[in-house]
Tab-separated table of C-alpha atoms and ligand atoms in Angstrom:
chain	number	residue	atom	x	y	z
A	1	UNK	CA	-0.422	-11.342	-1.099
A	2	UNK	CA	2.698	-9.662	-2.079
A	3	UNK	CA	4.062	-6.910	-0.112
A	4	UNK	CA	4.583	-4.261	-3.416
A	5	UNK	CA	1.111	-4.939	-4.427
A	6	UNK	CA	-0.312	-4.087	-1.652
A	7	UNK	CA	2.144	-0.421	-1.002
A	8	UNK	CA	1.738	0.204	-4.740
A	9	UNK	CA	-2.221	0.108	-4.143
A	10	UNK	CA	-1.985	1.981	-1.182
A	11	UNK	CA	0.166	5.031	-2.840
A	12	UNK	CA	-2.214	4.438	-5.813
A	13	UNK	CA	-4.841	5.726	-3.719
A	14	UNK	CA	-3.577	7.792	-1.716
A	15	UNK	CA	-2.449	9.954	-5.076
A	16	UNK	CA	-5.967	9.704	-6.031
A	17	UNK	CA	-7.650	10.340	-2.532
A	18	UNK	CA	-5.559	12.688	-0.060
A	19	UNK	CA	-7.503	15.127	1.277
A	20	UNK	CA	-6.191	18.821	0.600
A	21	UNK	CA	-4.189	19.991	3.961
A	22	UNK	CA	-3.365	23.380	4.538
A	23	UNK	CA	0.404	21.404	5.283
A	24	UNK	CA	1.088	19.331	2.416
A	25	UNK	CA	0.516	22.341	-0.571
A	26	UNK	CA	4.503	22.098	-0.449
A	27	UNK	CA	6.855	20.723	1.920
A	28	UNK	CA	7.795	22.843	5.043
A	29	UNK	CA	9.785	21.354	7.702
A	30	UNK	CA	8.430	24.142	10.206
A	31	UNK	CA	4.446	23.465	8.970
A	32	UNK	CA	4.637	19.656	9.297
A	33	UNK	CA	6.031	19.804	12.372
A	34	UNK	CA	3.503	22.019	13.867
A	35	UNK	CA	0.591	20.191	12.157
A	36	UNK	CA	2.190	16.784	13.383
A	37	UNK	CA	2.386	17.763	17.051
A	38	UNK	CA	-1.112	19.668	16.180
A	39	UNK	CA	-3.054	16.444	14.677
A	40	UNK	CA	-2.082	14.082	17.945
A	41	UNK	CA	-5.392	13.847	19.813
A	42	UNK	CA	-7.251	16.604	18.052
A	43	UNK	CA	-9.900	16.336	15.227
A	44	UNK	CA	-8.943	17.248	11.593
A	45	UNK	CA	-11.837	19.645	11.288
A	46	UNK	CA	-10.130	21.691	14.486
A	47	UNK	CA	-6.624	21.356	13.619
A	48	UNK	CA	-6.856	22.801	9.903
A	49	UNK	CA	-8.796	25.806	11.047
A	50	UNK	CA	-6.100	26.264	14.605
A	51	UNK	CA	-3.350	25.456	12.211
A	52	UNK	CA	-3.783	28.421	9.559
A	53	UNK	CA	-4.312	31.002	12.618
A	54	UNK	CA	-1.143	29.962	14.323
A	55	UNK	CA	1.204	29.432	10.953
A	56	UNK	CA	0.116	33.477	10.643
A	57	UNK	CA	0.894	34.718	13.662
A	58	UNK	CA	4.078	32.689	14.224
A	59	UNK	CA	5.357	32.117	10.484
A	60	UNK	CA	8.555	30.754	11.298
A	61	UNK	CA	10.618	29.086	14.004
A	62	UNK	CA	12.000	32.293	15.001
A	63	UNK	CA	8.484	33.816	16.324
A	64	UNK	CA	7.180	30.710	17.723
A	65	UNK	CA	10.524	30.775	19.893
A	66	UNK	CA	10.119	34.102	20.887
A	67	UNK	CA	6.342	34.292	21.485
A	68	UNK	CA	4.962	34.700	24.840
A	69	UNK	CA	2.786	32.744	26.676
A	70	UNK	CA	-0.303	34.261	26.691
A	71	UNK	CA	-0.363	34.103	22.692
A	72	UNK	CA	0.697	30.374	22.448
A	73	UNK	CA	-2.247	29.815	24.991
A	74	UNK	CA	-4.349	31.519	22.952
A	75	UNK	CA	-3.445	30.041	19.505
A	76	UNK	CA	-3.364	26.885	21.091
A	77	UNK	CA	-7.132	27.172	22.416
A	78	UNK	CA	-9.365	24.584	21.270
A	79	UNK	CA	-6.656	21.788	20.220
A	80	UNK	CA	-6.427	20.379	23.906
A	81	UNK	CA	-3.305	19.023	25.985
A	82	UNK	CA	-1.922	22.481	25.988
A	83	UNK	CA	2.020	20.608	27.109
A	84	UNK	CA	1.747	20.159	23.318
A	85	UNK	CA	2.283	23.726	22.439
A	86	UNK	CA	4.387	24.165	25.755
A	87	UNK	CA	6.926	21.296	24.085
A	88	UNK	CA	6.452	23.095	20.739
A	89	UNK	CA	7.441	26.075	21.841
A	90	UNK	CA	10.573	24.539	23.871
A	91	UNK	CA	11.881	22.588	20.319
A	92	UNK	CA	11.292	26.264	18.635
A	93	UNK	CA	13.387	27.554	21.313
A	94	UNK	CA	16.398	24.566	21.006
A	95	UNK	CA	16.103	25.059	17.423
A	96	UNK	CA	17.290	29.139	17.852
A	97	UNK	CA	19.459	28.579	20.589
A	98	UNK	CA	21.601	25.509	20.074
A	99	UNK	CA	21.034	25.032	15.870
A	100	UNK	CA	20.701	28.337	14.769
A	101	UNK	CA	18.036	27.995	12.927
A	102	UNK	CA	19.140	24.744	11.521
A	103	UNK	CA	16.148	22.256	11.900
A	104	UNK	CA	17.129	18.817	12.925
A	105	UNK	CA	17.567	16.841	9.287
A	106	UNK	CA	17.044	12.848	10.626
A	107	UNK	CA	14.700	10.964	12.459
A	108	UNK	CA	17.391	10.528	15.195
A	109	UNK	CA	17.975	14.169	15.491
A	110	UNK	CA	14.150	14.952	15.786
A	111	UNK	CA	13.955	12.392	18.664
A	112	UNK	CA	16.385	14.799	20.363
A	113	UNK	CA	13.578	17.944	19.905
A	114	UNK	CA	11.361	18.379	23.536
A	115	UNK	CA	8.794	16.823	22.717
A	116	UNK	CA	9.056	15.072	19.715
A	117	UNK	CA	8.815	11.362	20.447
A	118	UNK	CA	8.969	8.132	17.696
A	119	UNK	CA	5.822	8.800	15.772
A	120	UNK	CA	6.707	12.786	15.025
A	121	UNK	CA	10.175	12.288	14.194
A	122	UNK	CA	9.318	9.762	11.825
A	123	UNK	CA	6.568	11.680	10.186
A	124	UNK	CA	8.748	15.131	9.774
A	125	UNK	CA	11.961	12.954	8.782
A	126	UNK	CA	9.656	10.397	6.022
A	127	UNK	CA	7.903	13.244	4.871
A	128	UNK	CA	10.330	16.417	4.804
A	129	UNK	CA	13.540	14.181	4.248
A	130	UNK	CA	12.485	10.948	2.381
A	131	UNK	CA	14.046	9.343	5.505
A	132	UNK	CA	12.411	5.225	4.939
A	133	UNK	CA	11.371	5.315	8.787
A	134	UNK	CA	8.457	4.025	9.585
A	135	UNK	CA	5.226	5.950	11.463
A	136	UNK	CA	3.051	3.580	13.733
A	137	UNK	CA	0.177	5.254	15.242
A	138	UNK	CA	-3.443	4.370	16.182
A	139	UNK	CA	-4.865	4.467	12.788
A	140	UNK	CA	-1.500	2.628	11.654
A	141	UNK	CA	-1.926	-0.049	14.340
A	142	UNK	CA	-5.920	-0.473	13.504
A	143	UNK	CA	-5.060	-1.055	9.704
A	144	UNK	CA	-2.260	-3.351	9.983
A	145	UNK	CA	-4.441	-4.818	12.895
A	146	UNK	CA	-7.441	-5.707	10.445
A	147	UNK	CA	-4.458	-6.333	7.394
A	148	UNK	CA	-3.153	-9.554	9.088
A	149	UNK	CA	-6.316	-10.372	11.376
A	150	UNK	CA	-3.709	-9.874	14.672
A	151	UNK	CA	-5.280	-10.715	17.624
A	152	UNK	CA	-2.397	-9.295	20.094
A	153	UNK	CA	-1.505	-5.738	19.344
A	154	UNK	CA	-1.153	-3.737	22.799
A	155	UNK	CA	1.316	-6.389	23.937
A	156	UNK	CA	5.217	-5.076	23.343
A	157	UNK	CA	5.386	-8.502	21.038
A	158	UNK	CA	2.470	-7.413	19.083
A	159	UNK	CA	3.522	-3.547	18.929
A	160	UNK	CA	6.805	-5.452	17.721
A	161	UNK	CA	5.233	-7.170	15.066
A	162	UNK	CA	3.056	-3.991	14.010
A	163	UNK	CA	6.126	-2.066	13.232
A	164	UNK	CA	8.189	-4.517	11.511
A	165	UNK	CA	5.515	-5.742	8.843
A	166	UNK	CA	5.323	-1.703	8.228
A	167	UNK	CA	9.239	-1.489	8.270
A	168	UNK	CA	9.377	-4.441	5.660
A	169	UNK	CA	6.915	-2.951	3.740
A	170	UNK	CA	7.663	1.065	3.327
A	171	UNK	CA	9.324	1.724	0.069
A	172	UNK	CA	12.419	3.887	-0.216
A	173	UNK	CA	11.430	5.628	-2.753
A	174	UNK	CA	8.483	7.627	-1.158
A	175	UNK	CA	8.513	7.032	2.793
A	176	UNK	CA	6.635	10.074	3.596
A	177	UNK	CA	3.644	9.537	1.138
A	178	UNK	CA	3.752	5.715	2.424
A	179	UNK	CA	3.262	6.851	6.116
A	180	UNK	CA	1.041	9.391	5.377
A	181	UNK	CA	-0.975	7.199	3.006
A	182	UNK	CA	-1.230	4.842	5.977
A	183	UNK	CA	-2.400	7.101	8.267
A	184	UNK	CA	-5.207	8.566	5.829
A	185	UNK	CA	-6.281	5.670	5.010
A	186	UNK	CA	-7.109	4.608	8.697
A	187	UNK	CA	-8.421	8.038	9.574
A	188	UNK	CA	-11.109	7.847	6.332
A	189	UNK	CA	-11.576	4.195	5.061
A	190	UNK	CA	-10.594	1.835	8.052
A	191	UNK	CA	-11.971	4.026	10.532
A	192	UNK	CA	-12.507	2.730	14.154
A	193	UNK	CA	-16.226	1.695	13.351
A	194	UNK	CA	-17.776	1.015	10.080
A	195	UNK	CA	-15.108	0.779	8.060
A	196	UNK	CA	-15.760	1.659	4.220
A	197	UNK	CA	-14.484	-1.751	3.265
A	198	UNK	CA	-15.975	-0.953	-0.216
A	199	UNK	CA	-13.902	1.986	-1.192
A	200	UNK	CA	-11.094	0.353	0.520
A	201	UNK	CA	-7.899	-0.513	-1.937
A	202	UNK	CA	-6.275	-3.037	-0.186
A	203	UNK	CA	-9.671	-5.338	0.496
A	204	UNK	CA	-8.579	-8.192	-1.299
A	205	UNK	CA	-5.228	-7.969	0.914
A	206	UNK	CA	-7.271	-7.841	3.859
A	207	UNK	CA	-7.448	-11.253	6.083
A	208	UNK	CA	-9.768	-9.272	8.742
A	209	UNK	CA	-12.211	-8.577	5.989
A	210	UNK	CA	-11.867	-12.385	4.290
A	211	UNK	CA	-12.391	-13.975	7.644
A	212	UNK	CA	-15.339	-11.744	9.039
A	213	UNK	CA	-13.143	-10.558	11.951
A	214	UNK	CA	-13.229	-6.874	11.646
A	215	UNK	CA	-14.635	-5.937	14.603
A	216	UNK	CA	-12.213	-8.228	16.945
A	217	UNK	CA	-9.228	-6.047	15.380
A	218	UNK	CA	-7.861	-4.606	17.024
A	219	UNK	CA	-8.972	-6.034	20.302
A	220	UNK	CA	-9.680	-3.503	22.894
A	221	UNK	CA	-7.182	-1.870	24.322
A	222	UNK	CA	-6.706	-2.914	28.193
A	223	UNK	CA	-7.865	0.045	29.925
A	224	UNK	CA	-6.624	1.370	33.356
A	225	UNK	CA	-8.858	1.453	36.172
A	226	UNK	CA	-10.934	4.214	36.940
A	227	UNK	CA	-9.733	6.271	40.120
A	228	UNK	CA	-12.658	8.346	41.396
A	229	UNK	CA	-11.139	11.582	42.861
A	230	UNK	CA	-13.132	14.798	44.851
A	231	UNK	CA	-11.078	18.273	43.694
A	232	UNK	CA	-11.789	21.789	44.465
A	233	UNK	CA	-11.301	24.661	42.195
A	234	UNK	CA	-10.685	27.820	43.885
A	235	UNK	CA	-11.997	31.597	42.463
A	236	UNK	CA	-10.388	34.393	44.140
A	237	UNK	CA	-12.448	36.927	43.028
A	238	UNK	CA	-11.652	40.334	44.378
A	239	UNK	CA	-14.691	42.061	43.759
A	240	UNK	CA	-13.809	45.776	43.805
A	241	UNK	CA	-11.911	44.953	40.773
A	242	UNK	CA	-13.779	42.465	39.368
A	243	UNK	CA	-10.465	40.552	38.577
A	244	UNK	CA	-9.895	36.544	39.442
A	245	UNK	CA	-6.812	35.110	40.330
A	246	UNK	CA	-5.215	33.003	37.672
A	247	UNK	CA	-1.751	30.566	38.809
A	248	UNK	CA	1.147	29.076	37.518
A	249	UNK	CA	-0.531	25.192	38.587
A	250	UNK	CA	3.325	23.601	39.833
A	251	UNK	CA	2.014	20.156	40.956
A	252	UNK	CA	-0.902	17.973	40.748
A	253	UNK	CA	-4.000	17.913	38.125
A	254	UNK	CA	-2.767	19.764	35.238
A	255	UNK	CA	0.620	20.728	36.476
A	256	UNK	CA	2.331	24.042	34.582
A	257	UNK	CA	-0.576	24.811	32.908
A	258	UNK	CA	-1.688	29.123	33.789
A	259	UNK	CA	-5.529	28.561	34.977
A	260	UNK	CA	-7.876	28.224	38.791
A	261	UNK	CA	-5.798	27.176	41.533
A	262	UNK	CA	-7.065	23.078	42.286
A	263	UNK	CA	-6.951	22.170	45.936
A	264	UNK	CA	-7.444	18.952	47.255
A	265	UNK	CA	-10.043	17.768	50.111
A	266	UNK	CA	-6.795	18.139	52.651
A	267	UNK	CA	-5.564	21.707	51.437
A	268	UNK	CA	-9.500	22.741	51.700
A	269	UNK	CA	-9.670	22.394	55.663
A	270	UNK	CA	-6.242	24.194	55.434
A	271	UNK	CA	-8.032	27.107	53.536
A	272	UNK	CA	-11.151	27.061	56.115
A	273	UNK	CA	-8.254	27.118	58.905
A	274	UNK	CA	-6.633	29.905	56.796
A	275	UNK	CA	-9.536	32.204	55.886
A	276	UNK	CA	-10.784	31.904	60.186
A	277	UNK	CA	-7.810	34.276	60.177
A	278	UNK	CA	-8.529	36.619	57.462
A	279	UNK	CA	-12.149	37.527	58.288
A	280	UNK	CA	-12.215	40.138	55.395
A	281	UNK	CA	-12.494	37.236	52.908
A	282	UNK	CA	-15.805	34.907	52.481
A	283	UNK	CA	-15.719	31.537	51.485
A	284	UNK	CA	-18.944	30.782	48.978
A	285	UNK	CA	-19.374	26.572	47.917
A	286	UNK	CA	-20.904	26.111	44.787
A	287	UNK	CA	-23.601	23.351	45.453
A	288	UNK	CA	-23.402	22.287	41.287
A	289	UNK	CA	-20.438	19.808	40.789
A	290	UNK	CA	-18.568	19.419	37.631
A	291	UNK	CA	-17.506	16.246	36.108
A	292	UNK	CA	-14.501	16.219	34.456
A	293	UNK	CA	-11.823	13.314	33.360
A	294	UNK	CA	-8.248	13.467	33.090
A	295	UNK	CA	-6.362	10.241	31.933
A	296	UNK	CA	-8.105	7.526	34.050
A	297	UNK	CA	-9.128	9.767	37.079
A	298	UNK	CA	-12.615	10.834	37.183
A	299	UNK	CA	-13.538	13.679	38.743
A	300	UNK	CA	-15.767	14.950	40.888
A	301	UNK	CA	-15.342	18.698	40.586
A	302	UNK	CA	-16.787	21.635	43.097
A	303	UNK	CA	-16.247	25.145	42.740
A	304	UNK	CA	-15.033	27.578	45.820
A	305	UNK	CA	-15.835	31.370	45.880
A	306	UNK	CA	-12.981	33.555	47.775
A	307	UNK	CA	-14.844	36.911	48.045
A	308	UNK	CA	-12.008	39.241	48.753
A	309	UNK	CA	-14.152	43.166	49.392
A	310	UNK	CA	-11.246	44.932	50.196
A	311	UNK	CA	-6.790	44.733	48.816
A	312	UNK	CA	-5.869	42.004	47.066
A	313	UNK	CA	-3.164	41.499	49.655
A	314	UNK	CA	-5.272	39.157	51.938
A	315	UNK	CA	-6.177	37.174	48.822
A	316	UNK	CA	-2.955	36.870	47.658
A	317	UNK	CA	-1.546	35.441	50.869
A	318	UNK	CA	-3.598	32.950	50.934
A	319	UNK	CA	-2.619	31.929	47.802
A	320	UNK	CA	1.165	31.951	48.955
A	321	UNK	CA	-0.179	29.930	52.011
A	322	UNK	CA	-1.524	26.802	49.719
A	323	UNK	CA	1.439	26.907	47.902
A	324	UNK	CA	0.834	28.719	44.563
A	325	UNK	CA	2.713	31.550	45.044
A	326	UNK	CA	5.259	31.098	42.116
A	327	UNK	CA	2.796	33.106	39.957
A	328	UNK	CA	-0.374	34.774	40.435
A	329	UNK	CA	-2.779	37.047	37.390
A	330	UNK	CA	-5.451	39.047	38.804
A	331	UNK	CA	-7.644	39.156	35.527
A	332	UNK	CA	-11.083	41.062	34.725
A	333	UNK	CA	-14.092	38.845	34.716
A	334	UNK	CA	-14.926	39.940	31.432
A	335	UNK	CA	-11.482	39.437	29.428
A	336	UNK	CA	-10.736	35.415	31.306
A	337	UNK	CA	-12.294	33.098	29.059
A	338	UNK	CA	-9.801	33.866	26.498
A	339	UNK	CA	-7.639	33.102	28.977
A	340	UNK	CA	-8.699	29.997	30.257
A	341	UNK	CA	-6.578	26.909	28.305
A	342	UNK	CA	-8.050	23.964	29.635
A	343	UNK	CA	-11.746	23.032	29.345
A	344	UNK	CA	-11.700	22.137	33.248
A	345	UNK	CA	-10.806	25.727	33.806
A	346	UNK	CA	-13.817	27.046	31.651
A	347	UNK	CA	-16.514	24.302	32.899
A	348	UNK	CA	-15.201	26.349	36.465
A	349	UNK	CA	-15.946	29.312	35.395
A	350	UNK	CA	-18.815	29.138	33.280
A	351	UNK	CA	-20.176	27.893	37.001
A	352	UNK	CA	-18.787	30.683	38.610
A	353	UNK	CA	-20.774	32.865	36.079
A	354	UNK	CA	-23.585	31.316	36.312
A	355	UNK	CA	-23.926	32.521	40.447
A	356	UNK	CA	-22.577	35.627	39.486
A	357	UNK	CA	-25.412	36.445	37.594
B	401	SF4	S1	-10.938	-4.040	3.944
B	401	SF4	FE1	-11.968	-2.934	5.523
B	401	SF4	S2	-11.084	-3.682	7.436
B	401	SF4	FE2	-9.711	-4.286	5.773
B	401	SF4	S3	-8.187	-2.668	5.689
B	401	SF4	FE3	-9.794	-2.149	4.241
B	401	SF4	S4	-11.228	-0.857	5.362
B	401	SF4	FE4	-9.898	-1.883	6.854
């Protein structure tokens, strides 16, 4: 195999096969970075339909710098890992501030972006600035993976050896259609299981495919073990209103994210101790549970009703008492799941609704 046969079959391809992106009509150093930070850990399908909404309502750096939270949340609904948009939002922001403007114009300046670690600088500087830096990610490891028939990929030697065969083989002339090609091609021919080895242009390149090995490569990835952990979400619901609190989260499961305040089994006997003093509040425990996973914790979710009849004051102290007093929203039940960011937050409430009914 030579190396230039097999980019100048890839690029062949790729001219031949890219599927039309909202992103790559013409080059826009503000619209690839959004859909690059967009496309980690989200389906296509969802990111082309999230990504036209959001390049309309915040056209340029300028309004996604200056937009407020409650619209990022919103425009960022549905894509997932909302410290995405938060980060997003924080590079606009840098980008105002401290460049005027400017956007970063090299991979090592985009490392220097909140946010923005090896893969996305690599992809804005390859693509927007013909920078030859190469983009490794999971599609990127699976193809070169299946490519040389690598047994050891998740070790640092084997993430080593993944990025310098795709160093030495990027061309100079087109980085960014290289990296792109790469990734496009793992995301619709080499996909994680059955790969369209027929359609595929670099079969006769491929050692995997020669030596009946495909579904050894990549090997599974090690996975963490499983921590099995009991949380409590907490509805303040003050009826009289028919508002909910919403807070600032500052530690724990889902930290900084706006959504139902999550107590642990520990803080919930200091809320029974708390509301023994408050008698104008009821405590309600949903019997359903919701499952839920974040990272490698799996959890075992119940829901807590905090029936306030009367103020809010009562409810909003004991708030302050568990510690979430940085911020608090007292928002109508019938405007909050537009609110609600984070799927935990609406599998809480769509319980919630369901003994509200
Ligand atoms: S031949 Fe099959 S396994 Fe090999 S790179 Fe192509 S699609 Fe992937």
């Amino acid at each position: 195999m030579t190396l230039n046969s097999c980019t100048k079959k890839l690029l062949e391809w790729y001219d031949n096969h890219q599927r039309l992106l909202p992103w790559r009509q013409e080059i826009n150093v503000y619209h690839t970075w959004v859909s690059e930070v967009m496309s980690q850990q989200t389906v296509m399908a969802v990111v082309v339909i999230k990504f036209s909404d959001f390049i309309k309502q915040l056209p340029t750096v300028y309004d996604l710098a200056a937009c407020d939270e409650e619209t990022l949340r919103q425009l960022w609904s549905g894509l997932g890992y909302y410290a995405r948009a938060r980060n997003l939002k924080k590079g606009a922001q840098l980008i105002v501030e401290q460049l005027y403007g400017r956007f970063p114009q090299s991979y090592e300046e985009w490392l220097k972006i909140p946010g923005c670690g090896a893969y996305t600088a690599s992809a804005i500087a390859s693509i927007c600035y013909h920078e030859k830096v190469a983009c490794v990610d999971g599609n990127v490891i699976r193809v070169v993976s299946r490519l040389l028939a690598l047994s050891d990929v998740w070790s640092k030697s084997g993430q080593s050896a993944i990025q310098a065969y795709v160093n030495n083989i990027i061309p100079a002339e087109r980085p960014g259609d290289f990296n792109q090609a790469m990734m496009e091609l793992g995301a619709t021919i080499c996909r994680k299981s059955n790969p369209l080895c027929n359609q595929c242009p670099l079969q006769e390149h491929c050692l995997a495919f020669t030596n009946n090995c495909i579904a050894q490569c990549p090997p599974k990835k090690p996975r963490r073990t499983s921590v099995n952990v009991e949380l409590f979400a907490l509805i303040i619901w003050h009826t009289p209103t028919d508002t909910l609190a919403l807070v600032k989260r500052t530690k724990g499961f889902l930290a900084k994210t706006i959504g139902f305040p999550l107590i642990s089994n520990n803080e919930l006997l200091e809320l029974e101790r708390i509301l023994d003093t408050l008698p104008k509040l009821q405590l309600l425990k949903l019997s359903k549970n919701f499952p839920h996973t974040i990272t490698h914790h799996r959890i075992s979710g119940k829901v807590l009703i905090v029936q306030a009849i009367e103020e809010h004051n009562d409810a909003a102290l004991v708030l302050q008492k568990l510690g979430f007093s940085e911020y608090i929203y007292w928002i109508k039940t019938s405007n909050i799941v537009v609110k609600l960011a984070t799927t935990l937050d609406k599998k809480v409430f769509q319980l919630f609704s369901m003994q509200s009914k």
